[in-house]
């Protein structure tokens, strides 16, 4: 059998995940041993992850958080990559009980944006300063709009838009599972990461919340990232919708999924997203999730993932409130969205009732950026790796020995200065320039020289400078 098409049952072993969790009694000594190993930045195995999942006291949780902050700082420094979601369509043939776009929600006004509509939204996002977008859609590309070609046309429309100061330099996508041939077309259309959340790895829960439509097929979804990689997309993003099943079980299952991709393709996932259930119109499940995740556990999830797969990006969206986001940045998050809308056309027409779920953070990109800089982070719009072909294993080969920092640090301050110069408010500029100066002081001599050279190019009016 082609190893890339092995069924999920060959690598997803729920009984193993449950056994490991059951065997892992809370033990302070064992947790400290695992935290010490995590500080070596080599990641953790399933039993070690299970030990951290069992942390039950605030003191031990604090030790976990301290370690996660150290690992995050060591690998990612103070960089924080920014992006916005671009919802192109809320037309959907699936009945996922937690989502406002579910086919059973007849009250939701449905829209599949025209190419002009997409360009209008993208123009607004470029005007705010965005360089990286995540395209999102319901699963239902109407034949009248060209079927799957609608998505390919939409990607072209996004990359087509150029405003005075810029254009979108990296478009990631979060779309329903595709065939290998369709994935190959996505790759040709020059997407960045292909992102797909399994929602839950718990088969019975999966069956209970996906009532009809293509998405009911657990295995079609669970094997989608194999097909994407088979088609040559080597940056893939995973995720779990937290709130559906026990979060500890989900994390151990996610580890099995990552291990499978590593075995089959030599590289795991590029990013992990941690969406937590938010109230959605037309969905009782979203208001009373079967396995709600508390704020305390949510912080643990981020910290444990940071230690388990230290080189994998963690993405935090505006589903979460500004307060939770602030606490989670340092625990391991490397990418955040800002200024988001989840209704198609939301950037040019404003927020309407046709969004996917309630947002927790309504602040503008500029407000989020000013706050990040004041907290000592360097907001980054870097797209260098993807554009220089440093993806998949090539990226990991640079990341694991710590070499990628020499690229990421100068690219982050350079794209940040570009933002401040072209789009930043006075207050963002003031706090941002101070954050850049502080960051330069922390760089090694060679990296600093390179960064200063690149910053000088931006100050002289050059744009899109990267290494
Ligand atoms: N329709 C495609 C699919 O389901 O794969 C594309 C992505 S869907 C629009 C984006 C993600 O939103 C889903 O994978 C799910 O995890 C998340 N989502 C759905 N309902 C949500 C809710 N009520 N709260 C938070 N996230 C939700
Ligand atoms: Fe459709 Fe995706 Fe929402 Fe499910 S999660 S109803 S597939 S948009």
XYZ file of C-alpha atoms and ligand atoms in Angstrom:
502
model
C 0.000 0.000 0.000
C 1.208 3.546 -0.735
C 2.496 4.736 2.642
C 1.060 8.212 2.026
C -2.426 6.849 1.846
C -2.424 4.749 4.953
C -5.801 4.972 6.653
C -6.080 6.968 9.855
C -6.631 3.766 11.838
C -2.969 2.874 11.169
C -1.623 5.878 13.062
C -4.489 7.103 15.229
C -4.762 4.867 18.282
C -7.377 6.168 20.730
C -6.888 3.255 23.112
C -3.162 4.107 23.395
C -3.949 7.745 24.152
C -6.457 6.730 26.828
C -4.077 4.151 28.349
C -1.200 6.637 28.568
C -3.443 9.218 30.219
C -4.789 6.672 32.682
C -1.289 5.433 33.560
C 0.012 8.916 34.162
C -0.789 9.569 37.846
C -0.081 13.140 39.033
C 3.538 13.120 40.226
C 5.495 16.281 41.022
C 8.908 14.644 40.544
C 7.950 13.255 37.146
C 6.542 16.618 35.993
C 9.782 18.379 36.975
C 11.795 15.731 35.114
C 9.699 16.348 31.980
C 10.052 20.128 32.308
C 13.837 19.722 32.558
C 13.822 17.639 29.387
C 11.608 20.232 27.654
C 14.252 22.868 28.316
C 16.585 20.912 25.998
C 14.258 22.000 23.128
C 14.008 18.523 21.653
C 10.280 18.045 22.146
C 8.440 15.466 24.221
C 7.036 11.984 23.689
C 3.450 10.914 24.398
C 4.086 9.741 27.965
C 5.846 13.014 28.798
C 3.008 15.045 27.290
C 0.544 12.981 29.349
C 2.492 13.781 32.524
C 2.096 17.509 31.827
C -1.600 17.049 31.010
C -2.044 15.701 34.529
C -0.832 18.890 36.229
C -3.521 19.777 38.732
C -2.081 22.326 41.168
C -1.574 26.043 40.485
C 2.057 25.857 41.691
C 2.991 23.125 39.267
C 1.046 24.868 36.500
C 3.169 27.940 37.172
C 6.329 25.828 36.744
C 4.927 24.650 33.415
C 4.261 28.257 32.357
C 7.731 29.427 33.381
C 9.304 26.646 31.294
C 7.037 27.378 28.325
C 7.975 31.077 28.481
C 11.678 30.146 28.495
C 11.309 27.828 25.500
C 9.241 30.351 23.606
C 11.799 33.108 24.250
C 14.704 30.831 23.312
C 13.253 29.787 19.958
C 11.023 32.668 18.876
C 12.488 35.591 20.797
C 9.886 38.379 21.053
C 8.579 38.036 17.486
C 4.853 37.740 16.850
C 3.607 37.189 13.306
C 0.329 38.907 12.373
C -2.341 37.942 9.873
C -6.057 38.360 9.180
C -8.634 35.786 8.081
C -10.346 36.434 4.747
C -13.758 34.761 4.643
C -14.777 34.413 0.995
C -17.921 32.307 1.392
C -20.285 31.130 4.115
C -22.130 28.745 1.784
C -21.798 25.270 3.274
C -23.186 21.803 2.597
C -22.185 20.376 5.973
C -24.136 20.306 9.188
C -21.483 20.833 11.861
C -23.594 21.489 14.928
C -21.144 24.037 16.405
C -20.887 26.405 13.430
C -23.152 29.232 12.252
C -22.405 28.308 8.638
C -24.010 24.850 9.117
C -26.488 23.954 6.388
C -29.272 23.647 9.008
C -28.948 27.345 9.914
C -31.557 28.641 7.481
C -31.596 32.091 9.112
C -28.025 32.892 8.045
C -27.756 35.139 4.972
C -25.463 33.264 2.558
C -22.802 34.945 0.476
C -20.071 33.706 -1.819
C -18.095 36.818 -2.665
C -17.572 37.695 -6.310
C -13.970 38.288 -7.419
C -14.658 42.023 -7.147
C -16.002 41.494 -3.631
C -12.833 39.575 -2.698
C -10.638 42.298 -4.157
C -12.556 44.953 -2.151
C -11.959 43.123 1.123
C -8.298 42.523 0.288
C -7.844 46.185 -0.606
C -9.154 47.154 2.865
C -6.787 44.682 4.530
C -3.786 45.880 2.530
C -4.690 49.454 3.489
C -4.540 48.447 7.167
C -1.022 47.084 6.623
C -1.653 43.339 6.350
C 0.751 41.238 4.278
C -0.408 37.749 5.294
C -3.950 36.459 4.994
C -5.730 33.200 5.747
C -8.472 32.419 3.230
C -11.458 30.662 4.829
C -14.641 29.254 3.265
C -17.553 26.951 3.964
C -17.521 23.645 2.068
C -19.719 24.296 -0.938
C -18.299 25.755 -4.094
C -21.351 26.249 -6.279
C -21.132 24.886 -9.821
C -22.624 28.227 -10.902
C -19.490 29.900 -9.557
C -17.094 27.447 -11.175
C -16.868 24.711 -8.487
C -13.338 24.312 -7.163
C -12.087 26.821 -9.774
C -13.849 29.438 -7.628
C -11.166 28.916 -4.980
C -8.335 29.102 -7.510
C -9.792 32.292 -9.001
C -10.163 33.702 -5.487
C -6.479 33.029 -4.742
C -5.480 34.812 -7.943
C -7.784 37.727 -7.031
C -6.081 38.096 -3.637
C -2.569 38.142 -5.072
C -3.708 40.558 -7.830
C -4.546 43.421 -5.474
C -1.932 46.137 -5.178
C -2.527 49.277 -3.170
C -0.218 52.260 -2.819
C 2.102 50.647 -0.288
C 1.763 46.976 -0.822
C 0.086 43.716 -1.579
C -0.538 40.352 0.051
C 2.713 38.427 0.149
C 1.520 35.154 1.630
C -1.931 33.620 1.429
C -2.588 30.612 3.652
C -5.845 28.708 3.273
C -8.248 26.913 5.594
C -10.475 24.925 3.266
C -12.293 21.603 3.391
C -10.307 18.474 2.456
C -9.438 18.071 -1.226
C -8.196 15.365 -3.590
C -4.478 15.116 -4.399
C -5.160 16.664 -7.813
C -6.954 19.624 -6.233
C -4.178 20.062 -3.675
C -1.673 20.119 -6.528
C -3.645 22.996 -8.036
C -3.573 24.859 -4.704
C 0.183 24.406 -4.601
C 0.478 25.737 -8.147
C -1.609 28.747 -7.134
C 1.161 29.520 -4.606
C -0.629 29.179 -1.324
C 1.496 29.299 1.825
C 0.226 26.875 4.474
C -2.726 24.527 3.953
C -4.559 24.478 7.259
C -7.176 21.963 8.362
C -8.525 21.302 11.839
C -9.618 17.763 12.618
C -12.077 19.394 15.097
C -11.964 16.279 17.292
C -9.959 13.054 17.120
C -12.654 11.328 19.186
C -14.602 9.334 16.594
C -17.894 9.053 18.523
C -17.921 12.773 19.310
C -17.018 13.513 15.702
C -20.010 11.465 14.522
C -22.305 13.185 17.024
C -21.479 16.746 15.952
C -21.173 16.293 12.173
C -24.693 15.450 11.159
C -24.585 15.499 7.374
C -22.491 16.433 4.372
C -19.017 15.373 3.231
C -17.505 16.332 6.573
C -19.268 13.415 8.276
C -16.489 11.207 6.917
C -13.883 11.297 9.717
C -11.252 9.459 7.660
C -11.547 11.688 4.597
C -10.662 14.584 6.876
C -8.017 12.789 8.938
C -6.094 11.772 5.796
C -6.355 15.184 4.085
C -2.940 16.418 5.212
C -1.364 13.262 3.731
C -2.953 14.131 0.391
C -1.790 17.746 0.693
C 1.775 16.629 1.357
C 1.590 14.034 -1.389
C 0.674 16.908 -3.721
C 3.796 18.799 -2.660
C 2.352 21.199 -0.055
C 4.943 20.850 2.675
C 3.685 23.494 5.112
C 0.511 22.117 6.641
C -1.361 23.371 9.702
C -3.325 21.256 12.179
C -5.835 22.115 14.850
C -8.461 20.889 17.249
C -11.693 22.662 18.071
C -11.358 22.707 21.845
C -14.662 22.137 23.622
C -15.784 19.015 21.768
C -13.909 16.242 23.599
C -11.462 15.983 26.515
C -8.535 18.283 25.698
C -5.953 15.855 27.057
C -7.138 13.137 24.687
C -7.090 15.622 21.804
C -3.512 16.678 22.491
C -2.253 13.084 22.625
C -4.113 12.309 19.390
C -2.646 15.412 17.764
C 0.800 14.081 18.742
C -0.028 10.797 16.979
C -1.049 12.723 13.869
C 2.185 14.738 13.898
C 4.268 11.587 14.437
C 2.544 9.988 11.456
C 3.394 12.916 9.169
C 6.986 12.847 10.412
C 7.219 9.118 9.652
C 5.584 9.388 6.255
C 6.995 12.692 4.980
C 9.968 13.527 7.182
C 8.305 16.641 8.608
C 5.321 17.187 10.900
C 3.035 20.177 10.790
C 4.195 23.763 10.345
C 1.568 25.224 12.668
C -1.008 24.183 15.237
C -4.124 26.280 15.773
C -5.964 26.238 19.074
C -9.515 27.394 18.297
C -11.741 27.223 21.368
C -15.501 26.982 20.951
C -17.277 30.347 20.772
C -21.024 30.955 20.647
C -22.326 30.752 17.081
C -25.787 31.682 15.762
C -28.042 28.680 15.168
C -25.879 26.389 17.299
C -26.828 25.160 20.779
C -23.669 23.049 20.955
C -21.494 26.138 20.696
C -23.235 27.664 23.719
C -23.055 24.457 25.782
C -20.010 22.598 24.437
C -19.730 18.929 25.464
C -16.226 19.336 26.963
C -15.707 23.024 27.785
C -12.122 24.160 28.291
C -11.520 26.611 31.144
C -9.121 29.543 30.812
C -6.673 27.749 33.136
C -6.695 24.635 30.973
C -6.464 26.717 27.805
C -3.211 28.254 29.057
C -1.941 24.758 29.867
C -2.803 23.563 26.349
C -0.669 26.293 24.812
C 2.228 25.733 27.195
C 2.194 21.936 26.747
C 2.119 22.232 22.946
C 4.988 24.718 23.099
C 7.107 22.176 24.960
C 5.952 19.113 23.014
C 6.719 20.514 19.531
C 8.969 23.531 20.175
C 9.609 24.354 16.503
C 5.984 24.243 15.385
C 4.196 27.593 15.203
C 1.150 28.078 17.453
C -1.674 30.239 16.121
C -4.093 32.126 18.367
C -7.112 33.818 16.807
C -9.422 36.656 17.791
C -11.891 34.058 19.078
C -10.133 34.721 22.391
C -10.524 37.924 24.396
C -7.767 40.533 24.508
C -7.069 39.581 28.148
C -6.544 35.865 27.445
C -4.499 36.654 24.363
C -2.180 38.884 26.401
C -1.542 36.047 28.844
C -0.976 33.446 26.140
C 1.500 35.291 23.892
C 4.518 34.552 26.055
C 3.436 30.967 26.764
C 4.169 29.854 23.245
C 2.049 31.614 20.638
C 3.961 32.630 17.500
C 1.168 33.916 15.227
C -1.992 35.874 15.948
C -4.797 37.308 13.885
C -5.910 40.899 14.417
C -8.722 43.144 13.263
C -10.667 40.060 12.095
C -14.118 39.705 10.553
C -15.729 36.299 9.957
C -18.472 37.407 7.586
C -17.649 37.411 3.863
C -17.295 41.048 2.805
C -16.770 42.089 6.435
C -13.756 44.307 5.763
C -15.397 46.431 3.089
C -19.010 46.291 4.326
C -18.571 45.963 8.100
C -19.565 43.279 10.581
C -23.020 41.720 9.961
C -25.017 38.819 11.375
C -23.558 36.441 8.780
C -20.340 35.754 10.719
C -19.155 32.293 11.789
C -18.946 32.770 15.561
C -18.606 35.542 18.145
C -15.229 37.215 18.307
C -13.509 37.894 21.619
C -11.051 40.563 20.475
C -12.514 43.396 18.402
C -9.496 45.706 18.383
C -7.990 47.041 15.171
C -4.652 45.815 13.799
C -3.006 49.078 14.860
C -4.277 48.804 18.441
C -3.063 45.206 18.721
C 0.312 46.185 17.274
C 0.773 49.127 19.634
C -0.036 46.890 22.583
C 2.323 44.123 21.425
C 5.163 46.621 21.066
C 4.428 48.100 24.498
C 4.634 44.560 25.910
C 8.087 44.177 24.339
C 7.033 42.039 21.368
C 8.083 42.678 17.783
C 5.053 42.409 15.488
C 6.241 40.735 12.280
C 4.792 40.550 8.774
C 7.643 38.399 7.527
C 6.998 36.124 4.545
C 10.639 35.431 3.673
C 10.808 31.671 4.290
C 7.903 30.880 2.035
C 9.124 33.166 -0.723
C 12.683 31.824 -0.570
C 11.481 28.218 -0.534
C 12.494 27.641 3.098
C 9.475 25.424 3.762
C 8.815 21.940 5.149
C 11.998 20.067 5.999
C 14.263 22.887 4.725
C 12.670 25.178 7.317
C 13.010 22.622 10.129
C 16.664 21.982 9.186
C 17.378 25.652 9.861
C 15.010 26.003 12.819
C 16.196 23.049 14.910
C 19.865 24.099 15.228
C 18.645 27.640 16.058
C 19.918 29.187 12.799
C 16.580 30.562 11.649
C 16.764 33.338 14.270
C 19.507 35.016 12.236
C 16.916 35.407 9.494
C 13.721 35.878 11.515
C 15.018 38.627 13.811
C 16.130 41.052 11.041
C 13.060 40.201 8.940
C 10.752 40.895 11.881
C 12.123 44.349 12.726
C 12.285 45.253 9.024
C 8.666 44.319 8.270
C 7.627 46.004 11.515
C 9.348 49.255 10.542
C 7.700 49.001 7.120
C 4.322 48.764 8.875
C 5.050 51.665 11.215
C 6.229 53.882 8.377
C 3.409 53.161 5.947
C 0.395 52.482 8.178
C 1.181 53.036 11.851
C -0.627 55.566 14.034
C 1.519 58.091 15.906
C 1.218 56.109 19.110
C 2.122 52.796 17.417
C 5.109 54.484 15.762
C 6.363 55.903 19.025
C 6.177 52.666 20.996
C 7.254 50.622 17.949
C 10.486 52.531 17.314
C 11.406 52.024 20.974
C 10.700 48.273 20.693
C 12.881 48.020 17.567
C 15.771 49.839 19.304
C 15.474 47.491 22.261
C 15.401 44.447 19.969
C 18.540 45.552 18.114
C 20.356 45.728 21.448
C 19.549 42.061 22.059
C 20.898 40.799 18.716
C 24.346 39.299 18.160
C 26.801 41.596 16.323
C 26.425 39.962 12.893
C 22.640 39.720 13.000
C 22.434 43.316 14.224
C 24.607 44.590 11.360
C 22.364 42.820 8.888
C 19.196 44.137 10.580
C 20.510 47.716 10.632
C 21.354 47.507 6.937
C 17.860 46.267 6.131
C 16.220 48.917 8.348
C 18.248 51.620 6.577
C 16.801 50.428 3.251
C 13.265 50.827 4.639
C 14.029 54.298 6.006
C 15.392 55.194 2.560
C 12.047 54.226 0.976
C 12.780 50.688 -0.205
C 10.080 48.072 0.507
C 9.800 44.291 0.763
C 13.341 43.844 2.072
C 14.056 40.365 3.465
C 16.791 37.804 3.959
N -15.381 24.847 6.252
C -14.064 24.346 6.300
C -13.894 23.300 7.347
O -14.779 23.150 8.172
O -12.863 22.664 7.328
C -13.126 25.499 6.481
C -12.898 26.061 7.780
S -14.143 26.531 8.930
C -14.874 27.925 8.231
C -12.936 27.106 10.086
C -12.884 26.474 11.426
O -13.730 27.229 12.277
C -13.374 25.077 11.602
O -12.413 24.135 11.212
C -13.714 25.034 13.100
O -12.649 24.494 13.848
C -13.863 26.499 13.467
N -15.167 26.775 14.085
C -16.379 26.418 13.635
N -17.342 26.813 14.509
C -16.709 27.414 15.542
C -17.156 27.993 16.769
N -18.436 28.039 17.107
N -16.222 28.541 17.596
C -14.920 28.506 17.269
N -14.441 27.950 16.134
C -15.324 27.410 15.275
Fe -19.223 24.363 7.102
Fe -16.690 24.427 8.053
Fe -18.731 25.531 9.442
Fe -18.605 22.922 9.207
S -17.064 24.244 10.234
S -20.473 24.161 8.921
S -17.766 22.686 7.168
S -17.955 26.177 7.473
